[in-house]
Amino acid sequence: MRVQPVRRYTDPRYPAASALDTHPELLRLLPRRWRSNSLVLAGLAATGGLLLAGCRPSWADTFEGELKVAPIFTHGDGRGAFGCVAVNPPVFLSEEEARGVIIEEAKTAGIVFETDVLTLPEVRVPETTENGSVLPDEGEEPRTKVRELKLDGTDRERRISFEYVSQDDYEAWKADDGGPMSTVSSFDLIGTAKVLRDGLAVAHAAEDGTVAVLYDPMERYLEDTDQVAGGVDWQQAEKDAKERAKAQLRKQVKGFIEWLKAEGVI
Amino acid sequence: MHLTLHLTARCNLRCRYCYAAPHAGGDMTPEVLRAAIDMAVAMNQRERPGLSLGIVFFGGEPLLRRDLIHQALAWCREIETSTGQLFHYKITTNGTLLDEEFLTSPETRDVFVAMSHDGLRESHDAHRVDAAGQGTFDRLEPVIDRLLARRPYAPVLLVTNPDTVQYFANSVRYLHRRGFTYLITTPNYGAEWDERSLAELRRQYQSLGGWYYEAMMREEKFYFSPFEVKIGSHVRPGSCKAERCELGRTQISVAPNGKLYPCVQFVGDGTDDEYAIGDVFSGIDAEARWRLYAANGEEKESCAECAIRDRCNHYCGCLNRQATGRIDRVSPVLCAHERIVIPIADRVAERLFKKRNALFIHKHYNELYPIVSLLEDTSRARADMR
């Protein structure tokens, strides 16, 4: 066994004590027991702790919302690679293609997703790499960075949202150091979705809500690599793969709907 | 400042992980005891004038020499009367000799009692055995009741080992259920931990993360050292380093033979000269004391690049010594432990902060929390008396 320095550690999502300088109203939140204890209240008053009770609405109550996060509904590998040894690369569903599928499938349950509704100010988003898995080794922490996250769709009335992890997201969230150079570019969208899910589970939200992280299933061009021997119509293969991917994505949405029902959200 | 008096090297137990075994070194004489206190009073008045001096009764098992405890308390009270020097007292005991008389006698009732106990019977009896090899769990059951009836805030000290780690979380829960609210736990850093036992330790901490969260949500007031310290290290950056083992600076251990050491873990049978920093009769070797302190404060080469080094216990030279034999060589077990516990503590804290858990916020952000908490305890005690 050796001493193993931690190379990177994402700043935890709770503040340092210096936050009290700008948000002293945090201390106006009182444990229930204290509220009816005259000695404690007198002590707090004497030390200035209750003088804050009249402060304007602020940080202490801005992000009190409970964000319930659905599990990942695993339909589709969500992994694949391009490059010298990748003989059967994946196709990607764009954000737009995926949104169409998700909106359509959600409508069957009466959920109406709109875009540009909900932005979460600070979410622990995974840092991606083109060389390997986004998921950490057993016992390690995933590489993440706190970013603003505009969710891809929200039903305003029911406060149900989704975030679709796409190739574009994967590129946008790439780690600064990018990892080692390689002739193969690999994508781990399902791992990205899992880490993002955990980040959303501790994210602050202004209101209660429910959110699911969906991901590009990354179907391969060919269902069977033996097809290569007989010649391949690559355009048709891409179309077919996208249809298969859409079907998998539809299953993810169905899974989300069933979960919403089980949770009593819809 | 704290003066730890190793009243005796003898112990009535034979705990299998004891770093002080084999308990050679005899008992402290009254002359050594008095000289140690006089020396500490002089140092405290010079270095921390006006502040209370802590006297810690330690061993071996200090209750084997109850007479020396009484002598020390009497001598301190005399000094208090004549010089105004304030004192506070603590004893760390295995509990087997702790009786009603000690807990209630006017002479000793101000002594803060910390008791060692490893939790569930399976865990406790695996290591905390008497000279005949018998577990002491049953013997301590009535002692716990007695102790908590007289000292409701007595801390309990739990050590987990690779062969008992599977009981760790339930042992903490057990002690909490028994009424302890100050739970101080540590792995045995000197033991042979492997990947399997460390994976189990991680599972146990994860389980304790859930327990801690639920208890905080119920607004139960308690202290669970691994999480409190690690959360504190983020809330108050630098606190971990600032509160590190002071290696002879603010605490001095006195071996039964009068030799001075920077921490309890160095004392042994009092024959080690490498880390000795003087003796009670010739006084403290200031140069050796500061040399050790400075050496311990230097950043360890192995940790210089670590992203969580400021939140880590690797500054504790005593633990390093216990595990690696050197204060400047960080224990890989300690490193593994910190990598396990810090993220788990952070996830719990994130959840509690997100919930705006009022107790969590006051406990970790309100500098006056100890005072407010004391007021609450006082009002509860008054209500109980009525």
XYZ file of C-alpha atoms in Angstrom, chain B:
386
model
C -2.116 23.549 27.387
C -2.526 19.938 28.446
C -0.311 17.901 30.707
C -0.917 14.181 30.291
C 0.174 12.190 33.292
C 0.874 8.530 32.585
C 0.220 7.537 36.188
C 1.087 3.934 35.546
C 2.216 1.795 32.668
C 0.233 -1.088 34.115
C -3.177 -2.011 32.826
C -5.749 -4.559 33.899
C -6.673 -5.190 30.254
C -4.684 -6.642 27.368
C -6.296 -4.901 24.386
C -4.823 -6.562 21.352
C -4.154 -3.315 19.473
C -2.713 -1.336 22.395
C 0.191 0.843 21.279
C 1.394 1.148 24.880
C 1.789 -2.609 25.475
C 3.575 -4.507 27.022
C 2.943 -2.207 30.001
C 6.432 -2.194 31.431
C 7.651 0.970 33.106
C 5.998 0.857 36.525
C 4.100 3.601 38.281
C 4.679 7.308 38.690
C 6.002 8.418 42.064
C 4.382 11.268 43.998
C 7.596 13.268 43.474
C 7.392 12.934 39.715
C 3.694 13.786 39.806
C 4.224 16.987 41.756
C 7.274 18.040 39.731
C 5.321 17.494 36.504
C 2.480 19.704 37.658
C 4.838 22.415 38.908
C 6.687 22.392 35.595
C 3.457 22.601 33.584
C 2.108 25.446 35.730
C 5.297 27.421 35.166
C 5.174 26.767 31.427
C 1.500 27.636 31.189
C 1.962 30.891 33.082
C 4.844 31.766 30.805
C 3.312 30.713 27.498
C -0.440 30.999 28.050
C -0.950 33.300 31.002
C -4.486 33.434 32.308
C -5.578 30.277 30.517
C -6.695 27.108 32.229
C -4.229 24.221 32.371
C -5.612 20.805 31.446
C -4.490 17.825 33.486
C -5.135 14.491 31.779
C -4.922 11.250 33.726
C -3.702 8.527 31.448
C -1.996 5.144 31.567
C -1.917 2.197 31.358
C -5.155 2.306 33.247
C -5.058 5.436 35.398
C -7.745 4.212 37.796
C -5.248 1.622 39.050
C -3.585 4.581 40.789
C -6.579 6.437 42.124
C -4.409 7.609 45.013
C -2.199 9.532 42.602
C -5.251 11.126 41.010
C -6.357 12.377 44.411
C -2.857 13.676 45.142
C -2.734 15.494 41.831
C -6.142 17.071 42.327
C -5.233 18.178 45.848
C -1.957 19.684 44.677
C -3.638 21.521 41.789
C -6.255 22.948 44.145
C -3.538 24.245 46.396
C -1.870 25.938 43.457
C -5.209 27.326 42.336
C -5.761 28.880 45.746
C -2.286 30.335 46.036
C -1.676 31.514 42.467
C -5.053 31.755 40.761
C -3.957 29.295 38.071
C -7.093 27.571 36.746
C -7.210 23.850 35.993
C -9.495 21.428 34.209
C -9.240 17.653 34.431
C -9.838 14.668 32.245
C -9.334 10.943 32.521
C -9.191 8.381 29.744
C -10.153 4.985 31.092
C -11.098 1.531 29.938
C -14.053 1.818 32.315
C -13.647 -1.447 34.159
C -12.660 0.283 37.428
C -14.990 3.244 37.088
C -17.304 3.260 40.080
C -19.953 5.437 41.624
C -17.510 6.770 44.176
C -15.207 8.227 41.512
C -18.124 9.729 39.604
C -19.750 11.370 42.611
C -17.031 12.113 45.141
C -16.517 15.880 45.637
C -12.799 15.414 44.941
C -13.226 13.820 41.553
C -16.604 14.918 40.276
C -15.056 17.694 38.162
C -12.967 15.186 36.260
C -14.214 14.826 32.697
C -14.375 11.112 31.895
C -13.705 9.627 28.460
C -14.224 5.897 28.115
C -12.872 3.458 25.561
C -15.405 1.046 24.135
C -15.480 -0.637 20.737
C -19.233 -0.957 20.378
C -20.983 -4.204 19.635
C -19.930 -7.251 21.615
C -18.479 -8.903 18.492
C -16.229 -5.939 17.934
C -15.431 -5.043 21.550
C -14.662 -8.528 22.816
C -12.483 -9.326 19.814
C -9.802 -6.959 21.132
C -10.653 -5.424 24.473
C -9.866 -8.379 26.697
C -8.587 -8.817 30.232
C -5.417 -10.581 31.336
C -7.217 -13.927 31.081
C -8.200 -13.167 27.494
C -11.874 -12.645 28.365
C -13.882 -9.931 26.643
C -15.008 -7.013 28.794
C -18.261 -6.090 27.063
C -20.527 -7.500 29.793
C -18.524 -5.880 32.556
C -18.977 -2.472 30.940
C -22.738 -2.607 30.493
C -23.528 -1.355 34.019
C -20.589 1.046 33.840
C -22.096 2.777 30.807
C -25.354 3.331 32.682
C -23.489 4.643 35.706
C -21.239 6.906 33.661
C -23.974 8.457 31.537
C -26.211 8.990 34.556
C -23.485 11.123 36.145
C -21.705 12.443 33.046
C -24.250 12.576 30.212
C -21.752 14.180 27.832
C -18.918 11.721 28.415
C -17.140 10.902 25.163
C -16.673 7.337 24.054
C -13.561 6.346 22.131
C -13.972 3.571 19.582
C -11.219 1.886 17.599
C -12.025 -0.182 14.549
C -9.735 -2.891 13.244
C -9.549 -4.776 9.945
C -11.022 -7.899 11.542
C -13.918 -6.031 13.172
C -14.559 -3.341 10.596
C -17.766 -5.032 9.468
C -19.263 -4.071 12.839
C -18.089 -0.470 12.736
C -21.311 1.269 11.680
C -23.513 -0.813 13.934
C -21.087 -0.298 16.808
C -21.402 3.463 16.430
C -25.171 3.129 16.261
C -25.115 0.905 19.349
C -23.096 3.373 21.421
C -25.318 6.215 20.273
C -28.404 4.225 21.254
C -26.835 3.522 24.643
C -26.757 7.270 25.185
C -23.305 8.469 24.160
C -23.515 11.725 22.246
C -19.788 12.321 21.791
C -18.573 9.540 19.550
C -14.886 9.658 18.764
C -13.792 6.920 16.421
C -10.582 6.019 14.684
C -9.243 3.131 12.686
C -6.289 1.330 14.146
C -3.708 2.887 11.837
C -1.082 0.487 13.035
C -3.006 -2.581 11.856
C -2.603 -4.438 8.579
C -5.354 -3.039 6.372
C -5.733 -4.440 2.882
C -7.944 -3.521 -0.046
C -10.744 -5.749 1.151
C -10.885 -4.356 4.656
C -10.606 -0.802 3.329
C -13.495 -1.471 0.933
C -15.485 -2.654 3.945
C -14.456 0.472 5.858
C -15.833 2.544 2.966
C -19.131 0.663 3.087
C -19.334 1.225 6.817
C -18.713 4.967 6.476
C -21.329 5.135 3.730
C -23.782 3.474 6.054
C -22.816 5.949 8.780
C -23.370 8.754 6.287
C -27.015 7.719 6.077
C -27.245 7.408 9.848
C -25.672 10.833 10.400
C -27.982 12.441 7.855
C -31.117 10.944 9.388
C -30.079 11.862 12.921
C -29.331 15.430 11.860
C -32.674 15.636 10.090
C -34.274 14.626 13.387
C -32.208 17.445 14.942
C -30.486 15.116 17.379
C -27.548 16.783 19.008
C -24.438 14.639 18.839
C -20.829 14.680 17.728
C -19.373 12.032 15.425
C -15.705 12.886 15.113
C -14.755 11.685 11.603
C -17.545 13.603 9.896
C -17.447 16.682 12.132
C -13.718 17.123 11.655
C -13.821 16.657 7.897
C -16.832 18.900 7.397
C -15.152 21.436 9.648
C -12.033 21.293 7.511
C -14.036 22.560 4.548
C -16.196 25.054 6.451
C -13.154 26.572 8.135
C -10.257 26.133 5.735
C -7.006 25.534 7.510
C -8.668 24.226 10.671
C -7.328 20.736 10.137
C -3.764 21.977 10.012
C -4.294 24.516 12.789
C -5.787 21.921 15.098
C -3.264 19.283 14.236
C -1.386 17.417 16.841
C 0.729 20.011 18.530
C 3.592 17.661 19.262
C 4.843 19.074 22.489
C 3.678 22.605 21.877
C 0.368 22.594 23.696
C 0.452 19.103 25.103
C 3.130 17.253 26.957
C 3.043 13.660 28.115
C 4.865 12.558 31.225
C 6.016 8.944 31.442
C 5.819 7.223 34.842
C 9.575 7.734 35.212
C 9.266 11.480 34.618
C 10.524 11.607 31.056
C 8.695 14.080 28.842
C 7.255 13.238 25.427
C 5.358 15.266 22.862
C 2.303 12.986 22.769
C 0.846 9.911 24.470
C 1.792 7.680 21.581
C 5.512 8.225 22.180
C 5.607 7.333 25.850
C 5.702 3.517 25.789
C 7.702 2.346 28.779
C 9.539 5.649 29.058
C 12.857 4.375 27.712
C 12.723 5.836 24.204
C 15.222 8.692 23.973
C 14.684 9.591 20.321
C 11.496 11.507 20.969
C 12.033 12.431 24.627
C 11.984 16.185 25.192
C 13.339 16.365 28.720
C 12.202 15.232 32.150
C 10.250 16.758 34.986
C 13.284 17.444 37.143
C 15.707 18.963 34.653
C 12.906 20.612 32.678
C 11.867 20.585 29.085
C 14.433 20.584 26.318
C 13.121 23.631 24.460
C 15.293 23.017 21.437
C 14.174 19.407 21.042
C 10.573 20.448 21.566
C 10.576 23.116 18.839
C 12.676 20.999 16.501
C 10.067 18.275 16.658
C 7.248 20.749 16.288
C 8.834 22.356 13.249
C 9.704 19.012 11.666
C 6.144 17.869 12.052
C 4.779 21.060 10.492
C 6.781 20.662 7.305
C 4.747 19.566 4.304
C 5.334 15.906 3.586
C 6.888 15.316 0.201
C 4.487 12.476 -0.544
C 1.514 14.795 -0.044
C 2.728 18.029 -1.616
C 0.595 17.581 -4.731
C -2.497 16.212 -3.010
C -5.692 18.185 -3.587
C -7.078 17.380 -0.130
C -3.913 17.727 1.907
C -5.217 20.725 3.860
C -8.156 18.633 5.046
C -6.138 15.586 5.919
C -4.704 14.235 9.153
C -1.294 13.562 7.616
C 0.013 16.425 9.753
C -0.430 14.243 12.807
C 3.084 13.119 13.589
C 1.835 10.817 16.348
C -0.310 8.768 13.988
C 2.504 8.677 11.466
C 4.860 7.460 14.151
C 2.406 4.814 15.290
C 1.976 3.450 11.773
C 5.337 4.012 10.094
C 7.759 4.587 12.958
C 8.537 8.136 11.796
C 6.681 11.383 12.281
C 7.485 12.595 8.770
C 6.465 9.429 6.946
C 2.760 9.436 6.221
C 0.888 6.251 6.839
C -0.636 4.763 3.659
C -3.530 3.555 5.820
C -4.146 7.071 7.048
C -4.009 8.273 3.431
C -6.520 5.616 2.347
C -8.770 6.504 5.281
C -8.787 10.193 4.428
C -9.577 9.438 0.780
C -12.523 7.377 1.962
C -13.962 9.614 4.651
C -13.639 13.098 3.140
C -15.900 12.539 0.088
C -18.484 10.702 2.210
C -18.558 13.485 4.808
C -18.840 16.053 2.017
C -21.797 14.291 0.393
C -23.630 14.187 3.728
C -22.871 17.848 4.365
C -24.040 18.801 0.885
C -27.355 17.083 1.478
C -27.830 18.712 4.855
C -26.900 22.134 3.563
C -29.192 21.726 0.605
C -31.974 20.944 3.059
C -30.952 24.029 5.037
C -30.811 21.806 8.096
C -30.746 24.357 10.903
C -28.815 22.204 13.349
C -26.166 21.460 10.732
C -25.833 25.140 9.903
C -25.466 26.234 13.510
C -23.163 23.358 14.412
C -20.735 24.139 11.637
C -21.164 27.839 10.873
C -22.148 29.495 14.137
C -19.031 30.194 16.176
C -21.226 30.595 19.232
C -22.781 27.162 18.831
C -20.918 25.656 21.819
C -22.337 28.378 24.053
C -25.861 28.088 22.684
C -25.630 24.321 22.951
C -24.523 24.634 26.568
C -27.481 26.902 27.273
C -29.756 24.280 25.799
C -28.199 21.555 27.931
C -28.501 23.746 31.006
C -32.164 24.410 30.395
C -32.747 20.708 29.838
C -30.961 19.827 33.084
C -33.092 22.409 34.923
C -36.232 20.922 33.441
C -35.113 17.426 34.475
C -34.537 18.605 38.028
C -38.050 20.036 38.174
